[in-house]
Amino acid sequence: MPTRVLVPAGVLGLGFQQAALDHGVAARPDIICIDGGSTDSGPFSLGSGTSKYSRGSCKAEWRALMQARAAAGVPLVIGSAGTCGTDETVDWLFDITREIAAELGQRLRVARLYSSQPASRVAAALAAGRVHPLTPAPDLDQGSLDSMTNIVALAGVEQMQAALATGADIVIAGRMTDTATVAALPLMRGEHPGGAWHGAKIAECGAQCSSNPTSGVVMVEFDRIGFTVEPMAKGATCTPYSVSAHMLYENSDPFRLYEPGGYLDVSEARYSALDSRKVRVEGARWVPGKYTVKLEGARLAGHQTTILAILREERYVRHAREWTEKLHAFLTEQIAARMGLGAADYTLEFRLIGVDGALGAAEHRQGDPVEVGVLGLITAASAETADEIGRLINPFVLHYPLTEDEALPTFAFPYSPAQSSRGAFYEFALNHVMELDDPMEAFRLEVTEIGNAKTG
Amino acid sequence: MPRLGDVVRRISSKNAGPFWVTVDVFCGSPEVFEQVSKRLATPAVAALFQVPSQTLKRFDIPDLGVVKFSMPRPVVQGSRHDRDMHGAQLAVLLQEFDFQS
């Protein structure tokens, strides 16, 4: 019996086509799987333990998926719930699930899989020589572990299988690999291991492996030899090219993918068109190895305040670099004189938008911009200090002259006040793996019955 | 001189996790792939991205007509001096790279 996995989208919160989802449900899947997370937007989500996507978007989409689950009569699972997949964001989605269950009159068994790691567990593993750096890895010791606001371990298929074995209607999992969410059931049912992991990687971004990425929905059918992938949106197609090219996406190595307990090798994979929309894939290998889970951690690295001014006058546009360099030197003196702060206490950086804002030193083109945005980034240990520096520099950013013997210029501030507090600033602080003897030793499962069947 | 972006079908870049960035050159035809694979020198690409040549991984994939480069991010994603959270603008450097086909 093949295993049919319906993947509604690459991530919860980005949208999918309802008609394509309905079509997928009608095609009788064995499970509905979606990913909820990523590090792609930066360290803030993990650092703060919050979702990147709005609650409203997630609730609207999760409701559609809960209705699809009820119609299909199969489990619905999400991995890396709430972007970062901390215990807090798992519970955040659980609260949303409870609300929807009440609104829809569904009675459900919900399994929550928790992936957050206490610093003490990682510290003990580090001391025992069971934490290993990947390349490149930040320095790691007890002090840096204690400074992290959140640490998560990426679960693999074993933990998701344990959650499915509870008979859950819905599994809300914390951080796990994108692929493990999809590969768990096919592997549990004995489908081809290389095919299960490979098909999971192809489907983890939903319809991105098809001609219509925004439609979201794909079905992957796994069997004992390989897998077949088909987009669910009307008119969308998968081709051997669109499917195989997806192995390139956000992957540093397009042939090898490391997962808990081994790696996937697709160097011998063959892709063939079954018809104008379906692609058949065989030949990937799963190579078992030591059981390790990847760790992600973020630490508070200060607080940030920004300021933005726009230079439009031609002479200032032409001399924008020289102007910001002079201004920076002047402000460094002022901050030292008025606040008693030195280089160790804060950083102030000006970036020239319109000149090299995106690429910095790697920029090689010179244009003739109409105007230049000067973005000042202030980072200091406390929000109060960053804001105070912002207020201190504000009048100079507005009026600083290029030369002494000229009338004071006044640049364009786009809003008042020109400085804005960005709040806490986080940094990624781990790129390591941790060895485990038992896949569940660093993860926790909780099963809850929620909702009430509608009466009358 | 023509630019690489005018010769090939598409060039894109993206983070591969917070510590790596990857750049894909989709050549569009076997002929263009052969030219790019042969004439696009790894040290020149490393210099363009301002990373040491030995840290730049390269994959020439004839089946896809793709030349792929992966490297540790010069600044870690989201750290204080990062300018491009998703690493997607890095591809522009290669799009604008002079390339005689």
mmCIF file with all atom_site columns, N, CA and C in Angstrom, chain A residues 36-57:
data_model
loop_
_atom_site.group_PDB
_atom_site.id
_atom_site.type_symbol
_atom_site.label_atom_id
_atom_site.label_alt_id
_atom_site.label_comp_id
_atom_site.label_asym_id
_atom_site.label_entity_id
_atom_site.label_seq_id
_atom_site.pdbx_PDB_ins_code
_atom_site.Cartn_x
_atom_site.Cartn_y
_atom_site.Cartn_z
_atom_site.occupancy
_atom_site.B_iso_or_equiv
_atom_site.pdbx_formal_charge
_atom_site.auth_seq_id
_atom_site.auth_comp_id
_atom_site.auth_asym_id
_atom_site.auth_atom_id
_atom_site.pdbx_PDB_model_num
ATOM 1  N N  . GLY A 1 36 ? 5.880  24.636 9.801  1.00 0.00 ? 36 GLY A N  1
ATOM 2  C CA . GLY A 1 36 ? 5.478  25.923 10.374 1.00 0.00 ? 36 GLY A CA 1
ATOM 3  C C  . GLY A 1 36 ? 6.646  26.842 10.620 1.00 0.00 ? 36 GLY A C  1
ATOM 4  N N  . GLY A 1 37 ? 7.852  26.408 10.240 1.00 0.00 ? 37 GLY A N  1
ATOM 5  C CA . GLY A 1 37 ? 8.976  27.190 10.727 1.00 0.00 ? 37 GLY A CA 1
ATOM 6  C C  . GLY A 1 37 ? 10.147 27.324 9.802  1.00 0.00 ? 37 GLY A C  1
ATOM 7  N N  . SER A 1 38 ? 11.074 28.120 10.252 1.00 0.00 ? 38 SER A N  1
ATOM 8  C CA . SER A 1 38 ? 12.264 28.405 9.472  1.00 0.00 ? 38 SER A CA 1
ATOM 9  C C  . SER A 1 38 ? 13.154 29.332 10.283 1.00 0.00 ? 38 SER A C  1
ATOM 10 N N  . THR A 1 39 ? 14.443 29.333 9.936  1.00 0.00 ? 39 THR A N  1
ATOM 11 C CA . THR A 1 39 ? 15.314 30.376 10.479 1.00 0.00 ? 39 THR A CA 1
ATOM 12 C C  . THR A 1 39 ? 15.471 31.488 9.459  1.00 0.00 ? 39 THR A C  1
ATOM 13 N N  . ASP A 1 40 ? 14.734 31.383 8.361  1.00 0.00 ? 40 ASP A N  1
ATOM 14 C CA . ASP A 1 40 ? 15.027 32.224 7.209  1.00 0.00 ? 40 ASP A CA 1
ATOM 15 C C  . ASP A 1 40 ? 14.850 33.724 7.431  1.00 0.00 ? 40 ASP A C  1
ATOM 16 N N  . SER A 1 41 ? 13.996 34.080 8.375  1.00 0.00 ? 41 SER A N  1
ATOM 17 C CA . SER A 1 41 ? 13.772 35.511 8.591  1.00 0.00 ? 41 SER A CA 1
ATOM 18 C C  . SER A 1 41 ? 14.728 36.106 9.602  1.00 0.00 ? 41 SER A C  1
ATOM 19 N N  . GLY A 1 42 ? 15.628 35.285 10.131 1.00 0.00 ? 42 GLY A N  1
ATOM 20 C CA . GLY A 1 42 ? 16.595 35.825 11.065 1.00 0.00 ? 42 GLY A CA 1
ATOM 21 C C  . GLY A 1 42 ? 16.354 35.344 12.483 1.00 0.00 ? 42 GLY A C  1
ATOM 22 N N  . PRO A 1 43 ? 17.196 35.828 13.416 1.00 0.00 ? 43 PRO A N  1
ATOM 23 C CA . PRO A 1 43 ? 17.199 35.283 14.766 1.00 0.00 ? 43 PRO A CA 1
ATOM 24 C C  . PRO A 1 43 ? 16.068 35.767 15.684 1.00 0.00 ? 43 PRO A C  1
ATOM 25 N N  . PHE A 1 44 ? 15.271 36.742 15.238 1.00 0.00 ? 44 PHE A N  1
ATOM 26 C CA . PHE A 1 44 ? 14.303 37.344 16.171 1.00 0.00 ? 44 PHE A CA 1
ATOM 27 C C  . PHE A 1 44 ? 13.261 36.339 16.674 1.00 0.00 ? 44 PHE A C  1
ATOM 28 N N  . SER A 1 45 ? 12.739 35.508 15.764 1.00 0.00 ? 45 SER A N  1
ATOM 29 C CA . SER A 1 45 ? 11.687 34.577 16.176 1.00 0.00 ? 45 SER A CA 1
ATOM 30 C C  . SER A 1 45 ? 12.181 33.650 17.284 1.00 0.00 ? 45 SER A C  1
ATOM 31 N N  . LEU A 1 46 ? 13.342 33.040 17.071 1.00 0.00 ? 46 LEU A N  1
ATOM 32 C CA . LEU A 1 46 ? 13.885 32.122 18.078 1.00 0.00 ? 46 LEU A CA 1
ATOM 33 C C  . LEU A 1 46 ? 14.307 32.889 19.326 1.00 0.00 ? 46 LEU A C  1
ATOM 34 N N  . GLY A 1 47 ? 14.939 34.030 19.125 1.00 0.00 ? 47 GLY A N  1
ATOM 35 C CA . GLY A 1 47 ? 15.389 34.813 20.270 1.00 0.00 ? 47 GLY A CA 1
ATOM 36 C C  . GLY A 1 47 ? 14.241 35.194 21.190 1.00 0.00 ? 47 GLY A C  1
ATOM 37 N N  . SER A 1 48 ? 13.144 35.616 20.594 1.00 0.00 ? 48 SER A N  1
ATOM 38 C CA . SER A 1 48 ? 12.011 36.106 21.388 1.00 0.00 ? 48 SER A CA 1
ATOM 39 C C  . SER A 1 48 ? 10.986 35.009 21.668 1.00 0.00 ? 48 SER A C  1
ATOM 40 N N  . GLY A 1 49 ? 11.110 33.873 20.992 1.00 0.00 ? 49 GLY A N  1
ATOM 41 C CA . GLY A 1 49 ? 10.138 32.791 21.193 1.00 0.00 ? 49 GLY A CA 1
ATOM 42 C C  . GLY A 1 49 ? 8.758  33.156 20.680 1.00 0.00 ? 49 GLY A C  1
ATOM 43 N N  . THR A 1 50 ? 8.698  33.819 19.535 1.00 0.00 ? 50 THR A N  1
ATOM 44 C CA . THR A 1 50 ? 7.406  34.238 18.973 1.00 0.00 ? 50 THR A CA 1
ATOM 45 C C  . THR A 1 50 ? 7.324  33.855 17.492 1.00 0.00 ? 50 THR A C  1
ATOM 46 N N  . SER A 1 51 ? 6.079  33.819 16.994 1.00 0.00 ? 51 SER A N  1
ATOM 47 C CA . SER A 1 51 ? 5.858  33.496 15.591 1.00 0.00 ? 51 SER A CA 1
ATOM 48 C C  . SER A 1 51 ? 6.160  34.693 14.708 1.00 0.00 ? 51 SER A C  1
ATOM 49 N N  . LYS A 1 52 ? 6.720  34.417 13.538 1.00 0.00 ? 52 LYS A N  1
ATOM 50 C CA . LYS A 1 52 ? 6.934  35.470 12.550 1.00 0.00 ? 52 LYS A CA 1
ATOM 51 C C  . LYS A 1 52 ? 5.621  35.872 11.905 1.00 0.00 ? 52 LYS A C  1
ATOM 52 N N  . TYR A 1 53 ? 4.782  34.880 11.637 1.00 0.00 ? 53 TYR A N  1
ATOM 53 C CA . TYR A 1 53 ? 3.523  35.153 10.935 1.00 0.00 ? 53 TYR A CA 1
ATOM 54 C C  . TYR A 1 53 ? 2.450  35.598 11.921 1.00 0.00 ? 53 TYR A C  1
ATOM 55 N N  . SER A 1 54 ? 1.481  36.346 11.420 1.00 0.00 ? 54 SER A N  1
ATOM 56 C CA . SER A 1 54 ? 0.439  36.886 12.292 1.00 0.00 ? 54 SER A CA 1
ATOM 57 C C  . SER A 1 54 ? -0.468 35.764 12.782 1.00 0.00 ? 54 SER A C  1
ATOM 58 N N  . ARG A 1 55 ? -1.026 35.965 13.951 1.00 0.00 ? 55 ARG A N  1
ATOM 59 C CA . ARG A 1 55 ? -1.952 34.989 14.520 1.00 0.00 ? 55 ARG A CA 1
ATOM 60 C C  . ARG A 1 55 ? -3.154 34.821 13.602 1.00 0.00 ? 55 ARG A C  1
ATOM 61 N N  . GLY A 1 56 ? -3.621 35.957 13.049 1.00 0.00 ? 56 GLY A N  1
ATOM 62 C CA . GLY A 1 56 ? -4.797 35.921 12.180 1.00 0.00 ? 56 GLY A CA 1
ATOM 63 C C  . GLY A 1 56 ? -4.574 35.059 10.938 1.00 0.00 ? 56 GLY A C  1
ATOM 64 N N  . SER A 1 57 ? -3.418 35.218 10.295 1.00 0.00 ? 57 SER A N  1
ATOM 65 C CA . SER A 1 57 ? -3.105 34.407 9.114  1.00 0.00 ? 57 SER A CA 1
ATOM 66 C C  . SER A 1 57 ? -3.020 32.935 9.483  1.00 0.00 ? 57 SER A C  1
#
